[in-house]
PDB file of N, CA and C in Angstrom:
ATOM      1  N   GLN A   1      -9.864 -24.353   2.526  1.00  0.00           N
ATOM      2  CA  GLN A   1     -10.687 -23.941   3.643  1.00  0.00           C
ATOM      3  C   GLN A   1      -9.904 -24.024   4.959  1.00  0.00           C
ATOM      4  N   GLY A   2      -9.007 -25.001   5.051  1.00  0.00           N
ATOM      5  CA  GLY A   2      -8.227 -25.177   6.268  1.00  0.00           C
ATOM      6  C   GLY A   2      -7.365 -23.976   6.600  1.00  0.00           C
ATOM      7  N   ILE A   3      -6.792 -23.347   5.576  1.00  0.00           N
ATOM      8  CA  ILE A   3      -5.955 -22.164   5.798  1.00  0.00           C
ATOM      9  C   ILE A   3      -6.811 -21.013   6.334  1.00  0.00           C
ATOM     10  N   ALA A   4      -7.956 -20.787   5.714  1.00  0.00           N
ATOM     11  CA  ALA A   4      -8.851 -19.718   6.178  1.00  0.00           C
ATOM     12  C   ALA A   4      -9.285 -19.982   7.619  1.00  0.00           C
ATOM     13  N   ASN A   5      -9.615 -21.220   7.940  1.00  0.00           N
ATOM     14  CA  ASN A   5     -10.017 -21.559   9.308  1.00  0.00           C
ATOM     15  C   ASN A   5      -8.899 -21.279  10.300  1.00  0.00           C
ATOM     16  N   LEU A   6      -7.677 -21.667   9.953  1.00  0.00           N
ATOM     17  CA  LEU A   6      -6.530 -21.434  10.829  1.00  0.00           C
ATOM     18  C   LEU A   6      -6.354 -19.945  11.118  1.00  0.00           C
ATOM     19  N   ILE A   7      -6.403 -19.134  10.073  1.00  0.00           N
ATOM     20  CA  ILE A   7      -6.222 -17.687  10.226  1.00  0.00           C
ATOM     21  C   ILE A   7      -7.374 -17.082  11.030  1.00  0.00           C
ATOM     22  N   ASN A   8      -8.588 -17.511  10.770  1.00  0.00           N
ATOM     23  CA  ASN A   8      -9.752 -16.968  11.481  1.00  0.00           C
ATOM     24  C   ASN A   8      -9.803 -17.407  12.942  1.00  0.00           C
ATOM     25  N   ASP A   9      -9.162 -18.511  13.275  1.00  0.00           N
ATOM     26  CA  ASP A   9      -9.151 -18.999  14.655  1.00  0.00           C
ATOM     27  C   ASP A   9      -8.117 -18.289  15.525  1.00  0.00           C
ATOM     28  N   ASN A  10      -7.256 -17.476  14.922  1.00  0.00           N
ATOM     29  CA  ASN A  10      -6.263 -16.729  15.704  1.00  0.00           C
ATOM     30  C   ASN A  10      -6.957 -15.769  16.657  1.00  0.00           C
ATOM     31  N   MET A  11      -6.392 -15.626  17.838  1.00  0.00           N
ATOM     32  CA  MET A  11      -6.920 -14.697  18.824  1.00  0.00           C
ATOM     33  C   MET A  11      -6.472 -13.267  18.486  1.00  0.00           C
ATOM     34  N   ILE A  12      -7.143 -12.291  19.036  1.00  0.00           N
ATOM     35  CA  ILE A  12      -6.780 -10.886  18.836  1.00  0.00           C
ATOM     36  C   ILE A  12      -5.316 -10.676  19.225  1.00  0.00           C
ATOM     37  N   GLY A  13      -4.566 -10.030  18.345  1.00  0.00           N
ATOM     38  CA  GLY A  13      -3.169  -9.707  18.614  1.00  0.00           C
ATOM     39  C   GLY A  13      -2.175 -10.805  18.310  1.00  0.00           C
ATOM     40  N   ASN A  14      -2.637 -11.989  17.897  1.00  0.00           N
ATOM     41  CA  ASN A  14      -1.716 -13.083  17.561  1.00  0.00           C
ATOM     42  C   ASN A  14      -1.282 -12.992  16.107  1.00  0.00           C
ATOM     43  N   ASP A  15       0.037 -13.085  15.884  1.00  0.00           N
ATOM     44  CA  ASP A  15       0.567 -13.077  14.525  1.00  0.00           C
ATOM     45  C   ASP A  15       0.088 -14.310  13.761  1.00  0.00           C
ATOM     46  N   VAL A  16       0.018 -14.175  12.443  1.00  0.00           N
ATOM     47  CA  VAL A  16      -0.236 -15.324  11.584  1.00  0.00           C
ATOM     48  C   VAL A  16       1.134 -15.917  11.262  1.00  0.00           C
ATOM     49  N   GLU A  17       1.409 -17.092  11.780  1.00  0.00           N
ATOM     50  CA  GLU A  17       2.732 -17.683  11.667  1.00  0.00           C
ATOM     51  C   GLU A  17       2.868 -18.490  10.383  1.00  0.00           C
ATOM     52  N   TYR A  18       3.936 -18.175   9.654  1.00  0.00           N
ATOM     53  CA  TYR A  18       4.205 -18.784   8.353  1.00  0.00           C
ATOM     54  C   TYR A  18       4.221 -20.309   8.437  1.00  0.00           C
ATOM     55  N   ASP A  19       4.941 -20.859   9.412  1.00  0.00           N
ATOM     56  CA  ASP A  19       5.077 -22.317   9.467  1.00  0.00           C
ATOM     57  C   ASP A  19       3.747 -23.011   9.754  1.00  0.00           C
ATOM     58  N   GLU A  20       2.861 -22.376  10.512  1.00  0.00           N
ATOM     59  CA  GLU A  20       1.547 -22.965  10.762  1.00  0.00           C
ATOM     60  C   GLU A  20       0.696 -22.970   9.492  1.00  0.00           C
ATOM     61  N   VAL A  21       0.746 -21.882   8.739  1.00  0.00           N
ATOM     62  CA  VAL A  21      -0.011 -21.809   7.483  1.00  0.00           C
ATOM     63  C   VAL A  21       0.556 -22.804   6.474  1.00  0.00           C
ATOM     64  N   TYR A  22       1.877 -22.898   6.396  1.00  0.00           N
ATOM     65  CA  TYR A  22       2.520 -23.835   5.466  1.00  0.00           C
ATOM     66  C   TYR A  22       2.129 -25.270   5.812  1.00  0.00           C
ATOM     67  N   SER A  23       2.151 -25.592   7.071  1.00  0.00           N
ATOM     68  CA  SER A  23       1.773 -26.936   7.511  1.00  0.00           C
ATOM     69  C   SER A  23       0.328 -27.245   7.125  1.00  0.00           C
ATOM     70  N   GLN A  24      -0.552 -26.286   7.314  1.00  0.00           N
ATOM     71  CA  GLN A  24      -1.956 -26.475   6.938  1.00  0.00           C
ATOM     72  C   GLN A  24      -2.096 -26.628   5.423  1.00  0.00           C
ATOM     73  N   ALA A  25      -1.331 -25.860   4.674  1.00  0.00           N
ATOM     74  CA  ALA A  25      -1.388 -25.933   3.214  1.00  0.00           C
ATOM     75  C   ALA A  25      -0.912 -27.293   2.701  1.00  0.00           C
ATOM     76  N   LYS A  26       0.014 -27.913   3.414  1.00  0.00           N
ATOM     77  CA  LYS A  26       0.526 -29.230   3.017  1.00  0.00           C
ATOM     78  C   LYS A  26      -0.456 -30.355   3.322  1.00  0.00           C
ATOM     79  N   LEU A  27      -1.537 -30.041   4.010  1.00  0.00           N
ATOM     80  CA  LEU A  27      -2.543 -31.037   4.401  1.00  0.00           C
ATOM     81  C   LEU A  27      -1.908 -32.197   5.155  1.00  0.00           C
ATOM     82  N   ASN A  28      -1.012 -31.881   6.089  1.00  0.00           N
ATOM     83  CA  ASN A  28      -0.322 -32.923   6.853  1.00  0.00           C
ATOM     84  C   ASN A  28      -1.317 -33.882   7.497  1.00  0.00           C
ATOM     85  N   ASN A  29      -0.949 -35.150   7.466  1.00  0.00           N
ATOM     86  CA  ASN A  29      -1.768 -36.236   8.006  1.00  0.00           C
ATOM     87  C   ASN A  29      -3.074 -36.435   7.260  1.00  0.00           C
ATOM     88  N   SER A  30      -3.125 -35.969   6.020  1.00  0.00           N
ATOM     89  CA  SER A  30      -4.304 -36.164   5.195  1.00  0.00           C
ATOM     90  C   SER A  30      -3.953 -37.110   4.044  1.00  0.00           C
ATOM     91  N   PRO A  31      -4.888 -37.936   3.614  1.00  0.00           N
ATOM     92  CA  PRO A  31      -4.599 -38.855   2.501  1.00  0.00           C
ATOM     93  C   PRO A  31      -4.222 -38.139   1.201  1.00  0.00           C
ATOM     94  N   THR A  32      -4.648 -36.878   1.050  1.00  0.00           N
ATOM     95  CA  THR A  32      -4.352 -36.143  -0.181  1.00  0.00           C
ATOM     96  C   THR A  32      -3.093 -35.292  -0.077  1.00  0.00           C
ATOM     97  N   SER A  33      -2.343 -35.420   1.002  1.00  0.00           N
ATOM     98  CA  SER A  33      -1.195 -34.545   1.221  1.00  0.00           C
ATOM     99  C   SER A  33      -0.069 -34.755   0.220  1.00  0.00           C
ATOM    100  N   LYS A  34      -0.029 -35.857  -0.448  1.00  0.00           N
ATOM    101  CA  LYS A  34       1.053 -36.131  -1.407  1.00  0.00           C
ATOM    102  C   LYS A  34       0.621 -35.924  -2.860  1.00  0.00           C
ATOM    103  N   THR A  35      -0.491 -35.234  -3.082  1.00  0.00           N
ATOM    104  CA  THR A  35      -0.987 -35.073  -4.445  1.00  0.00           C
ATOM    105  C   THR A  35      -0.488 -33.805  -5.124  1.00  0.00           C
ATOM    106  N   TYR A  36       0.257 -32.985  -4.429  1.00  0.00           N
ATOM    107  CA  TYR A  36       0.794 -31.763  -5.020  1.00  0.00           C
ATOM    108  C   TYR A  36       2.017 -31.321  -4.241  1.00  0.00           C
ATOM    109  N   LYS A  37       2.755 -30.363  -4.819  1.00  0.00           N
ATOM    110  CA  LYS A  37       3.956 -29.824  -4.178  1.00  0.00           C
ATOM    111  C   LYS A  37       3.810 -28.310  -4.077  1.00  0.00           C
ATOM    112  N   ILE A  38       4.186 -27.753  -2.948  1.00  0.00           N
ATOM    113  CA  ILE A  38       4.168 -26.299  -2.775  1.00  0.00           C
ATOM    114  C   ILE A  38       5.533 -25.762  -3.177  1.00  0.00           C
ATOM    115  N   ASP A  39       5.569 -24.916  -4.202  1.00  0.00           N
ATOM    116  CA  ASP A  39       6.818 -24.290  -4.635  1.00  0.00           C
ATOM    117  C   ASP A  39       7.095 -23.009  -3.854  1.00  0.00           C
ATOM    118  N   SER A  40       6.049 -22.291  -3.495  1.00  0.00           N
ATOM    119  CA  SER A  40       6.226 -21.086  -2.687  1.00  0.00           C
ATOM    120  C   SER A  40       4.913 -20.759  -1.997  1.00  0.00           C
ATOM    121  N   LEU A  41       5.034 -20.054  -0.893  1.00  0.00           N
ATOM    122  CA  LEU A  41       3.873 -19.611  -0.137  1.00  0.00           C
ATOM    123  C   LEU A  41       4.177 -18.205   0.352  1.00  0.00           C
ATOM    124  N   THR A  42       3.303 -17.277   0.014  1.00  0.00           N
ATOM    125  CA  THR A  42       3.458 -15.903   0.495  1.00  0.00           C
ATOM    126  C   THR A  42       2.134 -15.461   1.102  1.00  0.00           C
ATOM    127  N   MET A  43       2.227 -14.520   2.024  1.00  0.00           N
ATOM    128  CA  MET A  43       1.020 -13.992   2.648  1.00  0.00           C
ATOM    129  C   MET A  43       1.285 -12.576   3.132  1.00  0.00           C
ATOM    130  N   CYS A  44       0.212 -11.823   3.340  1.00  0.00           N
ATOM    131  CA  CYS A  44       0.364 -10.438   3.785  1.00  0.00           C
ATOM    132  C   CYS A  44      -0.969  -9.905   4.288  1.00  0.00           C
ATOM    133  N   ILE A  45      -0.900  -8.761   4.935  1.00  0.00           N
ATOM    134  CA  ILE A  45      -2.098  -7.999   5.264  1.00  0.00           C
ATOM    135  C   ILE A  45      -2.563  -7.348   3.968  1.00  0.00           C
ATOM    136  N   ASP A  46      -3.859  -7.295   3.768  1.00  0.00           N
ATOM    137  CA  ASP A  46      -4.421  -6.723   2.543  1.00  0.00           C
ATOM    138  C   ASP A  46      -3.786  -5.373   2.227  1.00  0.00           C
ATOM    139  N   GLY A  47      -3.256  -5.247   1.021  1.00  0.00           N
ATOM    140  CA  GLY A  47      -2.630  -4.009   0.584  1.00  0.00           C
ATOM    141  C   GLY A  47      -1.121  -3.997   0.726  1.00  0.00           C
ATOM    142  N   ASP A  48      -0.558  -4.896   1.548  1.00  0.00           N
ATOM    143  CA  ASP A  48       0.898  -4.983   1.692  1.00  0.00           C
ATOM    144  C   ASP A  48       1.485  -5.892   0.613  1.00  0.00           C
ATOM    145  N   VAL A  49       2.794  -5.937   0.567  1.00  0.00           N
ATOM    146  CA  VAL A  49       3.501  -6.791  -0.390  1.00  0.00           C
ATOM    147  C   VAL A  49       3.602  -8.202   0.191  1.00  0.00           C
ATOM    148  N   PRO A  50       3.135  -9.217  -0.548  1.00  0.00           N
ATOM    149  CA  PRO A  50       3.234 -10.586  -0.046  1.00  0.00           C
ATOM    150  C   PRO A  50       4.684 -11.005   0.176  1.00  0.00           C
ATOM    151  N   ALA A  51       4.907 -11.777   1.240  1.00  0.00           N
ATOM    152  CA  ALA A  51       6.246 -12.253   1.569  1.00  0.00           C
ATOM    153  C   ALA A  51       6.145 -13.641   2.202  1.00  0.00           C
ATOM    154  N   ALA A  52       7.237 -14.374   2.166  1.00  0.00           N
ATOM    155  CA  ALA A  52       7.324 -15.691   2.798  1.00  0.00           C
ATOM    156  C   ALA A  52       7.777 -15.492   4.240  1.00  0.00           C
ATOM    157  N   ASP A  53       6.886 -14.949   5.057  1.00  0.00           N
ATOM    158  CA  ASP A  53       7.225 -14.595   6.436  1.00  0.00           C
ATOM    159  C   ASP A  53       5.944 -14.529   7.271  1.00  0.00           C
ATOM    160  N   ASP A  54       6.108 -14.474   8.589  1.00  0.00           N
ATOM    161  CA  ASP A  54       4.961 -14.283   9.473  1.00  0.00           C
ATOM    162  C   ASP A  54       4.288 -12.950   9.151  1.00  0.00           C
ATOM    163  N   VAL A  55       2.997 -12.861   9.435  1.00  0.00           N
ATOM    164  CA  VAL A  55       2.276 -11.600   9.296  1.00  0.00           C
ATOM    165  C   VAL A  55       2.046 -11.060  10.707  1.00  0.00           C
ATOM    166  N   ALA A  56       2.647  -9.906  10.977  1.00  0.00           N
ATOM    167  CA  ALA A  56       2.526  -9.288  12.298  1.00  0.00           C
ATOM    168  C   ALA A  56       1.135  -8.686  12.466  1.00  0.00           C
ATOM    169  N   ILE A  57       0.512  -9.014  13.586  1.00  0.00           N
ATOM    170  CA  ILE A  57      -0.810  -8.502  13.918  1.00  0.00           C
ATOM    171  C   ILE A  57      -0.668  -7.659  15.187  1.00  0.00           C
ATOM    172  N   ALA A  58      -1.139  -6.434  15.142  1.00  0.00           N
ATOM    173  CA  ALA A  58      -1.047  -5.548  16.305  1.00  0.00           C
ATOM    174  C   ALA A  58      -1.913  -6.079  17.453  1.00  0.00           C
ATOM    175  N   PHE A  59      -1.630  -5.619  18.665  1.00  0.00           N
ATOM    176  CA  PHE A  59      -2.325  -6.119  19.853  1.00  0.00           C
ATOM    177  C   PHE A  59      -3.834  -5.890  19.792  1.00  0.00           C
ATOM    178  N   ASN A  60      -4.267  -4.907  18.987  1.00  0.00           N
ATOM    179  CA  ASN A  60      -5.690  -4.598  18.901  1.00  0.00           C
ATOM    180  C   ASN A  60      -6.298  -4.978  17.540  1.00  0.00           C
ATOM    181  N   GLU A  61      -5.628  -5.844  16.812  1.00  0.00           N
ATOM    182  CA  GLU A  61      -6.115  -6.320  15.514  1.00  0.00           C
ATOM    183  C   GLU A  61      -6.401  -7.814  15.593  1.00  0.00           C
ATOM    184  N   VAL A  62      -7.181  -8.281  14.645  1.00  0.00           N
ATOM    185  CA  VAL A  62      -7.450  -9.711  14.529  1.00  0.00           C
ATOM    186  C   VAL A  62      -7.313 -10.098  13.058  1.00  0.00           C
ATOM    187  N   SER A  63      -6.795 -11.282  12.809  1.00  0.00           N
ATOM    188  CA  SER A  63      -6.646 -11.746  11.430  1.00  0.00           C
ATOM    189  C   SER A  63      -7.956 -12.364  10.959  1.00  0.00           C
ATOM    190  N   ILE A  64      -8.316 -12.052   9.721  1.00  0.00           N
ATOM    191  CA  ILE A  64      -9.495 -12.662   9.098  1.00  0.00           C
ATOM    192  C   ILE A  64      -9.135 -13.066   7.687  1.00  0.00           C
ATOM    193  N   CYS A  65      -9.769 -14.130   7.225  1.00  0.00           N
ATOM    194  CA  CYS A  65      -9.481 -14.630   5.883  1.00  0.00           C
ATOM    195  C   CYS A  65     -10.706 -15.382   5.372  1.00  0.00           C
ATOM    196  N   SER A  66     -11.047 -15.149   4.134  1.00  0.00           N
ATOM    197  CA  SER A  66     -12.087 -15.966   3.490  1.00  0.00           C
ATOM    198  C   SER A  66     -11.394 -16.813   2.419  1.00  0.00           C
ATOM    199  N   ILE A  67     -12.039 -17.832   2.003  1.00  0.00           N
ATOM    200  CA  ILE A  67     -11.456 -18.702   0.982  1.00  0.00           C
ATOM    201  C   ILE A  67     -11.204 -17.916  -0.308  1.00  0.00           C
ATOM    202  N   ASP A  68     -11.944 -16.845  -0.534  1.00  0.00           N
ATOM    203  CA  ASP A  68     -11.732 -16.000  -1.711  1.00  0.00           C
ATOM    204  C   ASP A  68     -10.415 -15.225  -1.644  1.00  0.00           C
ATOM    205  N   ASP A  69      -9.839 -15.116  -0.445  1.00  0.00           N
ATOM    206  CA  ASP A  69      -8.556 -14.412  -0.277  1.00  0.00           C
ATOM    207  C   ASP A  69      -7.363 -15.298  -0.611  1.00  0.00           C
ATOM    208  N   ILE A  70      -7.604 -16.575  -0.853  1.00  0.00           N
ATOM    209  CA  ILE A  70      -6.519 -17.535  -1.091  1.00  0.00           C
ATOM    210  C   ILE A  70      -6.390 -17.779  -2.581  1.00  0.00           C
ATOM    211  N   GLU A  71      -5.193 -17.613  -3.097  1.00  0.00           N
ATOM    212  CA  GLU A  71      -4.940 -17.783  -4.535  1.00  0.00           C
ATOM    213  C   GLU A  71      -3.960 -18.930  -4.745  1.00  0.00           C
ATOM    214  N   ILE A  72      -4.359 -19.869  -5.587  1.00  0.00           N
ATOM    215  CA  ILE A  72      -3.495 -21.005  -5.922  1.00  0.00           C
ATOM    216  C   ILE A  72      -3.160 -20.905  -7.402  1.00  0.00           C
ATOM    217  N   THR A  73      -1.863 -20.926  -7.700  1.00  0.00           N
ATOM    218  CA  THR A  73      -1.437 -20.850  -9.097  1.00  0.00           C
ATOM    219  C   THR A  73      -0.505 -21.994  -9.423  1.00  0.00           C
TER     220      THR A  73
END
């Protein structure tokens, strides 16, 4: 849920930054942060190819994400 909240809190035209999403995924400063390891993290705009990089958002776009958009394998 934290990742979706982070992405949804972005302002219009702000990129989704890889390091911010990765930090949120690691649950930094949380008691459960050491219960798993992230081997890879990719993200993209719906329909694009996922990559381990920032997601560029145009000046007139806004990022949105639901928990259903997040896949953990």
